[in-house]
Coordinates of C-alpha atoms in Angstrom, one line a residue:
Chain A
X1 CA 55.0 206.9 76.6
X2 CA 51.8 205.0 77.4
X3 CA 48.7 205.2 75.6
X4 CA 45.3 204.8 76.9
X5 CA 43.8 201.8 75.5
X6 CA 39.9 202.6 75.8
X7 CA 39.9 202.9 71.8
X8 CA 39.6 199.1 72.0
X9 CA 35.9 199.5 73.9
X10 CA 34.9 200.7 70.2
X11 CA 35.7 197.6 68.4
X12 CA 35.2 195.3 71.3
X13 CA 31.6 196.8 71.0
X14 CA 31.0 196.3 67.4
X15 CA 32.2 193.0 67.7
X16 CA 29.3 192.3 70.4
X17 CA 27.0 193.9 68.3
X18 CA 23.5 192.7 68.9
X19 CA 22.8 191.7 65.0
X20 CA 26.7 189.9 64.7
X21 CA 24.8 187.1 66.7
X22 CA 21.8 186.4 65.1
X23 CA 21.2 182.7 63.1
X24 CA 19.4 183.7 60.1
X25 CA 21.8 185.7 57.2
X26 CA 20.5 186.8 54.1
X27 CA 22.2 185.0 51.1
X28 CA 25.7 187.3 50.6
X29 CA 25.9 187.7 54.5
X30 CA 29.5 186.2 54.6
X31 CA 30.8 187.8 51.5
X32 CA 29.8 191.5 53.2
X33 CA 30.5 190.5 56.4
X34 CA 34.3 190.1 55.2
X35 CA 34.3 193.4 53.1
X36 CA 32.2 195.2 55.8
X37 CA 34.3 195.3 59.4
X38 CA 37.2 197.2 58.6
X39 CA 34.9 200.3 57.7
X40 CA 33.0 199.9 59.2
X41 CA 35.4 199.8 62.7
X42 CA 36.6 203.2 61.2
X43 CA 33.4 204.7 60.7
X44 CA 32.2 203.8 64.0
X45 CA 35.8 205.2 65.5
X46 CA 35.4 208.4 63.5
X47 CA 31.4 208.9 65.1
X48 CA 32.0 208.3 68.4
X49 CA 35.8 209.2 69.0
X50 CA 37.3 207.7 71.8
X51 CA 36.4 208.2 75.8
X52 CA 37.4 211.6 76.4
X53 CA 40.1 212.2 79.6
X54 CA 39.0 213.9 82.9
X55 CA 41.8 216.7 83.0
X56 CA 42.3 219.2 86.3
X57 CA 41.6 222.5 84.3
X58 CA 41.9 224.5 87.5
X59 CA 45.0 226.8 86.8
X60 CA 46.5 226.4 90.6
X61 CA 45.9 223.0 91.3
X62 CA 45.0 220.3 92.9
X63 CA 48.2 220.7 94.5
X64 CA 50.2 218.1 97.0
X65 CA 53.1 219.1 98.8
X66 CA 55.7 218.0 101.6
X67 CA 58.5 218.1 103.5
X68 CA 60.1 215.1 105.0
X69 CA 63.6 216.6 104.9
X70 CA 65.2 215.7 108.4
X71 CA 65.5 218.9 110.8
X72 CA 69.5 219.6 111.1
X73 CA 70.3 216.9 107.9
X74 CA 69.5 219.9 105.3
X75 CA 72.4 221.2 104.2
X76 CA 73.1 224.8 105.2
X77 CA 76.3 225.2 103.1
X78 CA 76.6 225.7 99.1
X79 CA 77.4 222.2 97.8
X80 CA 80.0 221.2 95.5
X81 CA 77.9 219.8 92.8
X82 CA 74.2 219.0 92.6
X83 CA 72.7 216.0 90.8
X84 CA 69.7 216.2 88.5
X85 CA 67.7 213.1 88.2
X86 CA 64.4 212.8 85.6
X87 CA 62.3 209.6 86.2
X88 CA 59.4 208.8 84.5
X89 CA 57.9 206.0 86.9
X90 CA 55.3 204.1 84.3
X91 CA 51.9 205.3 86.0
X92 CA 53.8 205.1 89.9
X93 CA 53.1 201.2 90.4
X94 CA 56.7 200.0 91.3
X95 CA 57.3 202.3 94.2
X96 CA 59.4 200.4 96.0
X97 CA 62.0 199.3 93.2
X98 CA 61.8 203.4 92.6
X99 CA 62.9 203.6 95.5
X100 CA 65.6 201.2 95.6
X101 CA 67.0 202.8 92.8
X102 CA 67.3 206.3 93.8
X103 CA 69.0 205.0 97.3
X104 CA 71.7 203.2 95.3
X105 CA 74.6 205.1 93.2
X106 CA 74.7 207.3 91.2
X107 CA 71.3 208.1 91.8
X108 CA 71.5 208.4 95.4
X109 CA 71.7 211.8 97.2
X110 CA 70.3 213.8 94.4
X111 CA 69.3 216.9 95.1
X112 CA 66.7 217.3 92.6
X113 CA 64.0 214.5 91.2
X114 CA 61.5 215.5 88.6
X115 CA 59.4 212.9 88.0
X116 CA 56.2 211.5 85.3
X117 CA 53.3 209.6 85.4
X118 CA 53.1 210.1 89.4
X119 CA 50.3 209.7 91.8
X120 CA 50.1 212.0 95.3
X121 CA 50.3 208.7 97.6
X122 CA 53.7 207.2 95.7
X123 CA 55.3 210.7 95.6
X124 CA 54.7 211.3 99.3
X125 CA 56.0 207.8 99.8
X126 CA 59.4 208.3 98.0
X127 CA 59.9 211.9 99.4
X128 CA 59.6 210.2 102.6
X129 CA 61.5 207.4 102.5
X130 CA 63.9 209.6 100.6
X131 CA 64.1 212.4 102.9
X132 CA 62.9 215.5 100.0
X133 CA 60.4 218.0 100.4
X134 CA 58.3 217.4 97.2
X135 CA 55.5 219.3 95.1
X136 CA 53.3 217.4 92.9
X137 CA 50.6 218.3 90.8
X138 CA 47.5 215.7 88.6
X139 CA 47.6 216.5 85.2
X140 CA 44.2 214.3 84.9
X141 CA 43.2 210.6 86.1
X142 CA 44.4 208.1 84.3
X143 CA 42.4 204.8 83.1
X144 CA 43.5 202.7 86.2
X145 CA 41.8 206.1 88.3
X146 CA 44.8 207.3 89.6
X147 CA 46.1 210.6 89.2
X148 CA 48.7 211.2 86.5
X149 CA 50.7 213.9 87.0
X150 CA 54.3 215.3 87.3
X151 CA 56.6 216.3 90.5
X152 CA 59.6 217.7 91.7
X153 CA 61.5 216.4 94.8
X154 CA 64.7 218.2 96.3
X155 CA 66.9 218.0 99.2
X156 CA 66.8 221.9 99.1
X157 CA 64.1 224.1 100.1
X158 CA 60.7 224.5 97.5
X159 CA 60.3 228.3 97.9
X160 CA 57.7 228.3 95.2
X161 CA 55.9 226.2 92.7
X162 CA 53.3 226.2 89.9
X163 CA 51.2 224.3 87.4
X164 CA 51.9 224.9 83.6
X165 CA 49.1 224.0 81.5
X166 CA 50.7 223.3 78.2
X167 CA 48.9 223.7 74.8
X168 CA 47.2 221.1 72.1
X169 CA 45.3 218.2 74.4
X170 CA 45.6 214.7 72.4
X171 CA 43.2 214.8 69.7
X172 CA 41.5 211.5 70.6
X173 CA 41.3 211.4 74.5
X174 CA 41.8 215.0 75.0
X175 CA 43.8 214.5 77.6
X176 CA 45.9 217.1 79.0
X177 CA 49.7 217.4 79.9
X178 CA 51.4 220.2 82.2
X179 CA 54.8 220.6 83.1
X180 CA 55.3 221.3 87.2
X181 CA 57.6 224.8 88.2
X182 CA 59.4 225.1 91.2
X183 CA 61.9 227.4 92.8
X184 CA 64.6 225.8 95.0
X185 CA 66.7 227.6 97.4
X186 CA 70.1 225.7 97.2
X187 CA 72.9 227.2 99.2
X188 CA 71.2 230.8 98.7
X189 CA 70.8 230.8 95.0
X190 CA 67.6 230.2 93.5
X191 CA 67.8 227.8 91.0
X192 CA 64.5 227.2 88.5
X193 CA 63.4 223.9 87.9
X194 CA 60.8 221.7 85.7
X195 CA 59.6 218.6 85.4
X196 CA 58.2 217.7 81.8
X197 CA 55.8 215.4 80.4
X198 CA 54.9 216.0 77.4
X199 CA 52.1 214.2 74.9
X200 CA 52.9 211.0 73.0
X201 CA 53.3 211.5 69.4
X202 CA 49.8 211.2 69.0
X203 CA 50.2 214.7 69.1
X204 CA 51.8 216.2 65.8
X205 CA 55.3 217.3 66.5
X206 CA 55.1 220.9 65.7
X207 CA 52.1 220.5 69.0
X208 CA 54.8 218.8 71.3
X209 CA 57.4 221.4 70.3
X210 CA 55.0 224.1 71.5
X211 CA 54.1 221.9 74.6
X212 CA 58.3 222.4 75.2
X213 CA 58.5 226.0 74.3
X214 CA 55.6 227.1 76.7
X215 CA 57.6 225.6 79.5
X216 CA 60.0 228.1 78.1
X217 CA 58.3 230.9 77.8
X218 CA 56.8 230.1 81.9
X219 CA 60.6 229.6 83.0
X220 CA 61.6 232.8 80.9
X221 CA 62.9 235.4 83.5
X222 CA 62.7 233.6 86.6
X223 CA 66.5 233.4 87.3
X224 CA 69.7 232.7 85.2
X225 CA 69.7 229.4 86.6
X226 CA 67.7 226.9 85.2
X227 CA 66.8 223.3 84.8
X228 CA 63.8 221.3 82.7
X229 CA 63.9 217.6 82.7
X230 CA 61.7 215.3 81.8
X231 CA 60.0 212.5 79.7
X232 CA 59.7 214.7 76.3
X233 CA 58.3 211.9 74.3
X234 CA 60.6 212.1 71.2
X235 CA 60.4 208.7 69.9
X236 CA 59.1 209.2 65.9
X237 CA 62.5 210.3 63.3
X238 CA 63.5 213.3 63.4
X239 CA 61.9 215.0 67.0
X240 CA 65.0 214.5 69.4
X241 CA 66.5 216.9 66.8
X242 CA 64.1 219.3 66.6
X243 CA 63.5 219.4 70.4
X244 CA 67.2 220.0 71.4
X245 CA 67.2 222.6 68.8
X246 CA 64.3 224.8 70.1
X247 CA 66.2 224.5 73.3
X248 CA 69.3 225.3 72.0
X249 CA 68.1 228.7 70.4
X250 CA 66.8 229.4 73.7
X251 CA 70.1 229.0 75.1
X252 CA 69.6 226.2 76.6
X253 CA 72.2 223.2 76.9
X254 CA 71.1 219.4 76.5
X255 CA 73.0 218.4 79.8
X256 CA 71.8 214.8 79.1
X257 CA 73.4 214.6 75.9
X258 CA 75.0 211.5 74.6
X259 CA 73.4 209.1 77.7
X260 CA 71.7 207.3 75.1
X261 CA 68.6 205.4 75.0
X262 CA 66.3 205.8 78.0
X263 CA 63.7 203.6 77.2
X264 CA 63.1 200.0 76.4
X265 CA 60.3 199.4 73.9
X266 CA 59.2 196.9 71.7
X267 CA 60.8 198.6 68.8
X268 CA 64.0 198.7 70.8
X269 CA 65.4 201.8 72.6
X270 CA 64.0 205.2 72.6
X271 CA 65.7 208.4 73.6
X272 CA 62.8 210.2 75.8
X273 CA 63.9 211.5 79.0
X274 CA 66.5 214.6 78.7
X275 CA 67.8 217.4 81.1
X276 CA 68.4 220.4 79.5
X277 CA 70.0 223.3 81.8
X278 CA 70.8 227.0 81.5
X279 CA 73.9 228.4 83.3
X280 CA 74.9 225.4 84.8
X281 CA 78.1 223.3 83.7
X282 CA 77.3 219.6 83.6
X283 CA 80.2 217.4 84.8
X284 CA 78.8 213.8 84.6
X285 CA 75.9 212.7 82.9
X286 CA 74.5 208.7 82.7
X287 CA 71.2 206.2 82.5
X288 CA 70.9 203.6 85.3
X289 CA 69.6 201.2 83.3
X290 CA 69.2 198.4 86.2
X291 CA 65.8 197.5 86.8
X292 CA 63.8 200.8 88.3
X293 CA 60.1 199.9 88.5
X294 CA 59.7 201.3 84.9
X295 CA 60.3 200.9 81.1
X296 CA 61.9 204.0 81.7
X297 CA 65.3 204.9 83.2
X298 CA 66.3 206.9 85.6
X299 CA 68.7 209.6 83.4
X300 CA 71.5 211.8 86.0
X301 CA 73.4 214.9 85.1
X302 CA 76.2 216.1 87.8
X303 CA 76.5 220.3 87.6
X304 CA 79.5 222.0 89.4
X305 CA 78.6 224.3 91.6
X306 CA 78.0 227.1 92.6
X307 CA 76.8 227.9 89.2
Chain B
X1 CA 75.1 198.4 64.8
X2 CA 72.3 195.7 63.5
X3 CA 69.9 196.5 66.3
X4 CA 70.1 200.5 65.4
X5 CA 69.3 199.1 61.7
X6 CA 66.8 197.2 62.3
X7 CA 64.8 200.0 64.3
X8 CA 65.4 202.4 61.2
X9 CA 64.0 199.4 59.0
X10 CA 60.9 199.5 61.7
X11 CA 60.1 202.9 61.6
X12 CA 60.7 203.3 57.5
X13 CA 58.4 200.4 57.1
X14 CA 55.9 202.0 59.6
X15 CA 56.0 205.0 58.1
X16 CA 55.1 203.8 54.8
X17 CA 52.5 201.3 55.8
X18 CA 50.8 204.6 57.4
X19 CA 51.8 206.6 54.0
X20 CA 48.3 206.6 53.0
X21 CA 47.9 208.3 56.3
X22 CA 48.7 211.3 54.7
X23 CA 47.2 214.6 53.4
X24 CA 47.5 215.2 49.9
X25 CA 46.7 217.9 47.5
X26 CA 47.4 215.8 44.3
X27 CA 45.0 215.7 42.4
X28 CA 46.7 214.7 39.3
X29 CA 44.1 214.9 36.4
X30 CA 43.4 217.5 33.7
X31 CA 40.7 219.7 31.8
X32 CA 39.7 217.0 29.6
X33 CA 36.3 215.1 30.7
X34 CA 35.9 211.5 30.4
X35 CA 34.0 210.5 27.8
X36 CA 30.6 209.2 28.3
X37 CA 30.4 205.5 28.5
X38 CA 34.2 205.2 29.3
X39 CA 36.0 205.1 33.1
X40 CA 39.2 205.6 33.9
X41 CA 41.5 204.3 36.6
X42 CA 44.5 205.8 37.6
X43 CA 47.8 204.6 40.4
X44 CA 49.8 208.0 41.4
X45 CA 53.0 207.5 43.0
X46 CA 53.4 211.2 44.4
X47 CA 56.4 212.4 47.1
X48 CA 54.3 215.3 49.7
X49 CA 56.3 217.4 51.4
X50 CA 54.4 218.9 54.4
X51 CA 54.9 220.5 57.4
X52 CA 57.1 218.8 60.5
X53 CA 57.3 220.4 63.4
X54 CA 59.2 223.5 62.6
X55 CA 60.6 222.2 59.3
X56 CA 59.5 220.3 55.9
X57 CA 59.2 217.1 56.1
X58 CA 58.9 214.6 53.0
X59 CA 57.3 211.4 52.3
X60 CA 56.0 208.7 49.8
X61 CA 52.5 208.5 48.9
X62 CA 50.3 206.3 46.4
X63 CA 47.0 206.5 45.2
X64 CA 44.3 205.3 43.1
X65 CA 41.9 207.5 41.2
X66 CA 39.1 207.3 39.0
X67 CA 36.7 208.9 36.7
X68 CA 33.7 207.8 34.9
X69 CA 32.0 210.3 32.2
X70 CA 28.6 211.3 32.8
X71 CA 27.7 213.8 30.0
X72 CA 28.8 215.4 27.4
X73 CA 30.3 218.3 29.6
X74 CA 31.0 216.3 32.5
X75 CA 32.6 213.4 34.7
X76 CA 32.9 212.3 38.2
X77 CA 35.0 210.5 40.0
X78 CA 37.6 210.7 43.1
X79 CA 40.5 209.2 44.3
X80 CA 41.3 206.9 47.1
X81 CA 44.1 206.2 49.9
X82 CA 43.7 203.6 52.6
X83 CA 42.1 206.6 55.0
X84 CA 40.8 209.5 52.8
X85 CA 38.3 209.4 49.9
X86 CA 37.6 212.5 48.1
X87 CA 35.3 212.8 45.4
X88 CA 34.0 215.3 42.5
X89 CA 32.7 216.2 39.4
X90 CA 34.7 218.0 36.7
X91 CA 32.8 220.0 34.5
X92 CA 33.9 221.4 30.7
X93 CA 33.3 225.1 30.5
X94 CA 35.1 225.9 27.6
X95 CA 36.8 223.4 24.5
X96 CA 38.8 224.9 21.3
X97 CA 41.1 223.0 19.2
X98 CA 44.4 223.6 21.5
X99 CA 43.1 224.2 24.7
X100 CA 40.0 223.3 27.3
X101 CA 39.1 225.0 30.6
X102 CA 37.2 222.9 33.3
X103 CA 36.2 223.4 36.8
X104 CA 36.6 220.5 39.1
X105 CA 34.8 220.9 42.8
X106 CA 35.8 218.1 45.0
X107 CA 35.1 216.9 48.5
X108 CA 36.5 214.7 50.8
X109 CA 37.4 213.2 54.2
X110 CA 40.7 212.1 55.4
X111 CA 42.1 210.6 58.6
X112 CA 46.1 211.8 58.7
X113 CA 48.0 210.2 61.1
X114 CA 51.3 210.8 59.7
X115 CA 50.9 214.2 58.0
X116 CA 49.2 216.0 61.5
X117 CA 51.7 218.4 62.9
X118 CA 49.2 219.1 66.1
X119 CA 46.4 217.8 67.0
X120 CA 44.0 217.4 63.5
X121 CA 43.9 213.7 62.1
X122 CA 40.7 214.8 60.9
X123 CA 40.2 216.8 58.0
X124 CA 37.2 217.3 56.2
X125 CA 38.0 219.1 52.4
X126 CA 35.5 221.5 50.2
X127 CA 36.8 222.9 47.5
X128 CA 37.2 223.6 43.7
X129 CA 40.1 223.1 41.2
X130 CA 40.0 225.1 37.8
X131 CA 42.0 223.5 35.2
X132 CA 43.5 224.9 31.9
X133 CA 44.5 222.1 29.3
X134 CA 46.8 223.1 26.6
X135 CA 47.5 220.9 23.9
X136 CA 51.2 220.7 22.5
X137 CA 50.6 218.0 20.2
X138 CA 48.7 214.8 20.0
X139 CA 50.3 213.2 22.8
X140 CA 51.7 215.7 25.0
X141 CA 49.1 218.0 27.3
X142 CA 50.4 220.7 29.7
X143 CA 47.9 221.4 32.9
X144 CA 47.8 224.5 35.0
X145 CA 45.7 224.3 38.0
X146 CA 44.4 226.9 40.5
X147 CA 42.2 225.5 43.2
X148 CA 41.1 226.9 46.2
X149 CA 40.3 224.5 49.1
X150 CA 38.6 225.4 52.5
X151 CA 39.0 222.8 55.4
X152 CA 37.8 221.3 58.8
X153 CA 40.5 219.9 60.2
X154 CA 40.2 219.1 63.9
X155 CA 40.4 215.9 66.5
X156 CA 38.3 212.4 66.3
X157 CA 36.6 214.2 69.5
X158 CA 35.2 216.6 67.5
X159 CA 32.2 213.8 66.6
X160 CA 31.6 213.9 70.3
X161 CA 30.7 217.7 69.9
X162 CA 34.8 218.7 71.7
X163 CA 36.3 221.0 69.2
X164 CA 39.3 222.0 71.0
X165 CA 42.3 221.9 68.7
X166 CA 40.7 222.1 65.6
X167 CA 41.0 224.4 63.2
X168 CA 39.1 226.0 59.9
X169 CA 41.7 226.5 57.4
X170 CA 41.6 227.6 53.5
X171 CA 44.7 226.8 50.9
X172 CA 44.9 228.4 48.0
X173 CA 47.2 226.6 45.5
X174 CA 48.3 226.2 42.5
X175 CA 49.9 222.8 40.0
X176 CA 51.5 222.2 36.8
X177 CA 51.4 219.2 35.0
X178 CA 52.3 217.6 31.9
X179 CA 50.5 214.3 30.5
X180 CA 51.8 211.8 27.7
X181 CA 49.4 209.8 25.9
X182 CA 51.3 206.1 25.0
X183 CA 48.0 204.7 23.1
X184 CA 44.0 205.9 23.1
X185 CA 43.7 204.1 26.3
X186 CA 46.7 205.2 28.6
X187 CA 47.9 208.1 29.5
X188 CA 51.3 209.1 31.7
X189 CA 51.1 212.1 33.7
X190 CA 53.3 214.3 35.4
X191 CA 52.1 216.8 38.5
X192 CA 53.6 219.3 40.8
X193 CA 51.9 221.4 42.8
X194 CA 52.0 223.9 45.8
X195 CA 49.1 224.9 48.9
X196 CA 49.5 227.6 50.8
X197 CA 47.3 226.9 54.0
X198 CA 45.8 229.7 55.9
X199 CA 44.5 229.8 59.7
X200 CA 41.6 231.5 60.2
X201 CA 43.0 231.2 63.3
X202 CA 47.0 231.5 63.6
X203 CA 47.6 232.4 60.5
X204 CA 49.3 231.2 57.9
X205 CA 51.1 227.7 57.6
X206 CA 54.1 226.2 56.0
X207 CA 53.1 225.6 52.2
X208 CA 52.5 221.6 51.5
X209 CA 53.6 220.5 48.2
X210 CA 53.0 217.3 46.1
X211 CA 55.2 215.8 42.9
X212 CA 54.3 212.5 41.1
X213 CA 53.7 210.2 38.1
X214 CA 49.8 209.2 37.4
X215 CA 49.5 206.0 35.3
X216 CA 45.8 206.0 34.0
X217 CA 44.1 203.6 31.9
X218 CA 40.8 203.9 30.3
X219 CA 38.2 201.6 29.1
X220 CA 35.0 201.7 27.5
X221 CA 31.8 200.6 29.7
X222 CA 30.0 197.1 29.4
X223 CA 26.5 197.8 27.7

């Protein structure tokens, strides 16, 4: 949901351009000088772009992972639900109110947590004071230097994971999003699960809607169960539709549906963070909309199980 | 209920601050060179429907034009939005009493926030528009156009040398129009048109389209 606000270094810099502090002006200074900064602004935005991202390319990684799951508390019998929760934690810098939040009902004991904007430290913090194994994986560093990046944390086993580069980098930082894959081991069944970010409308719906499907595509095959949650950045008209309609023809069901707004804006609330599930049957669904660390809420969906 | 109101009023009113944001093959003129000595100035109101995702999208779109004659065959001029300029020369091939035949290259560079559908706010336009005036009467005019437009249209990075999500694209297209001429200096007209944008990589695209009403005055030139 956040953008990167090194564009400003552009017009911060015109406006300490050497020549706007010199005494003497030419007669007509003040007249161009009130015609000239708005184009100029935008020509000097158009030559030199904006400072460019520093993605992780590599296909497998980096990589973090952990288990702080306490020997003889894991479950070793098929539950009778699991709970999904999709937090997107606003660049990891309220860890401990995170953490307060999934501890406290309905958010606490969830089995699975995908989470946004995430840093290896905080996720290794809340798996541990949580009690998850976790997998997390930088997408690129961020312009505070940390690592932004997207995880999944479970009460069940991690049998396997992967990075998911997905397509169209923004077209003014070039930064990259990826969508984190894991395989959890829940009672015996192997259930598929995602955790989402995808790009800001600063990149053209019909890009985010292949960002979405090429989480698809990755997930396609991997088991009949299936979850992908996340922050899916559908705030401008018309994109929540078209999202939960590319998942719908993929038979995909919006698990999340009718929770509402999940984010707090300026503009008022936004509907960003979804779960969408394949052959599981949701039985509750909410947003904890207490205070969370984040301008982001923490959205729940209860399945039945076994699926 | 007012709160859910006044976020639609937000995002209309956003949307239509950023209108000139937009991409738009109207070109809205016809065969007929401006006279030597004389400019005119034109305000289009078109409606563009563009691509959206994975469906068509429509939106509101003004413009201001003009044209100043340069010779006795030919003209220049262009047409402006808050973030794209394109401008051209039109050039009279051919003039009979009932019809004229013109060619029109044009080029132009537009930032298009609200019309990208990936990653391409940057488009940079080079093309040529052939025009076929016919003349029902002394007031009415009936346009066809066939242009041919091939494009850069890629990310603001690409100035920093990072091309990766642009794209090279070429629209053929077509428009019909139909102007009115109220006195010797004003003119109303009436423009549709169609472009049918081609990948070079990826393929083809969903066609854009533009509709719209040009006002356009003219004026002879101080001496």
């Amino acid at each position: 949901m956040h953008g990167s606000l090194k564009c400003n270094d552009a017009r911060d810099a015109a406006a300490e351009a050497p020549g706007a502090r010199e005494g003497v002006r030419p007669p007509g200074y003040l007249q161009r000088l009130r015609i000239a900064p708005p184009w100029a602004l935008l020509l000097l935005t158009f030559l030199t772009g904006c400072p460019l991202a520093e993605n992780y390319t590599d296909e497998a990684g980096p990589r973090y992972s952990g288990d702080h799951r306490e020997p003889g508390t894991v479950a070793s019998e098929a539950p009778a639900s699991i709970t999904v929760v999709t937090f997107n934690l606003s660049f990891a810098e309220k860890v401990t109110e995170a953490i307060t939040a999934l501890s406290r009902p309905p958010l606490a004991g969830a089995d699975v947590i995908a989470m946004q904007e995430m840093d290896a430290a905080s996720v290794d913090r809340i798996a541990s004071e949580l009690g998850l194994a976790y997998v997390y994986y930088p997408a690129s560093v961020q312009v505070d230097d940390d690592d932004f990046g997207n995880a999944l944390l479970s009460r069940w086993p991690i049998v396997a994971d992967r990075k998911v580069h997905l397509p169209h980098d923004d077209p003014y930082h070039q930064r990259r999003r990826i969508a984190v894959l894991a395989t959890l081991d829940i009672g015996g069944t192997l259930v598929q699960t995602a955790s989402v970010h995808n790009a800001t409308p600063i990149v053209g719906l019909g890009g985010r809607l292949d960002q979405a499907e090429a989480i698809i595509d990755a997930m396609e095959g991997t088991g009949p169960v299936q979850v992908i949650a996340g922050d899916f950045n559908t705030s401008d008209p018309g994109s929540l539709r078209q999202m939960v309609k590319l998942f719908s023809g993929r038979d995909f069901q919006w698990a999340s549906e009718g929770v509402g707004d999940t984010v707090d804006s300026v503009i008022g609330g936004l509907p960003l963070d979804f779960v969408f599930a394949q052959g599981l049957a949701p039985l509750e669904r909410g947003v904890d909309r207490r205070p969370a660390g984040s301008d982001h809420h923490p959205v729940w969906v209860r399945f039945a199980w076994p699926p | 209920m007012m709160r859910g109101f006044g976020i639609r009023a937000l995002w209309v009113g956003g949307t239509l601050a950023l209108a000139p944001g937009c991409l738009s093959g109207a070109r809205n003129i016809g065969a007929a060179t401006t006279p030597v000595g004389t400019t005119e100035v034109g305000v289009s109101l078109n409606a563009l429907a563009f691509e959206r995702g994975r469906e068509q999208a429509y939106l509101p779109s003004p413009e201001l034009s003009f044209r100043k004659g340069a010779g006795d065959n030919w003209d220049w001029g262009g047409r402006l939005t808050l973030l794209g300029l394109e401008l051209g020369t039109r050039h009279r091939l051919i003039e009979e009493p009932r019809w004229t035949w013109s060619v029109a290259p044009s080029a132009g560079v537009w930032y298009v926030p609200v019309t990208n559908n990936f990653t391409e706010p940057v488009n940079l336009r080079l093309g040529a528009q052939t025009l076929l005036d016919y003349r029902l009467s002394r007031a009415w005019t009936l346009t066809g156009g066939a242009s041919l437009t091939g494009a850069f249209a890629g990310p603001l990075t690409a100035f920093q040398g990072r091309f990766n999500g642009a794209n090279l694209l070429l629209s053929p297209g077509g428009s019909l129009g139909i102007g009115f001429r109220l006195s010797p200096s004003f003119e109303v007209r009436a423009e549709g048109g169609l472009e049918f944008p081609l990948g070079l990589r990826g393929g083809s695209r969903p066609p854009t389209g533009h509709a719209g009403l040009t006002f356009r005055w003219s004026r002879a030139d101080r001496r």
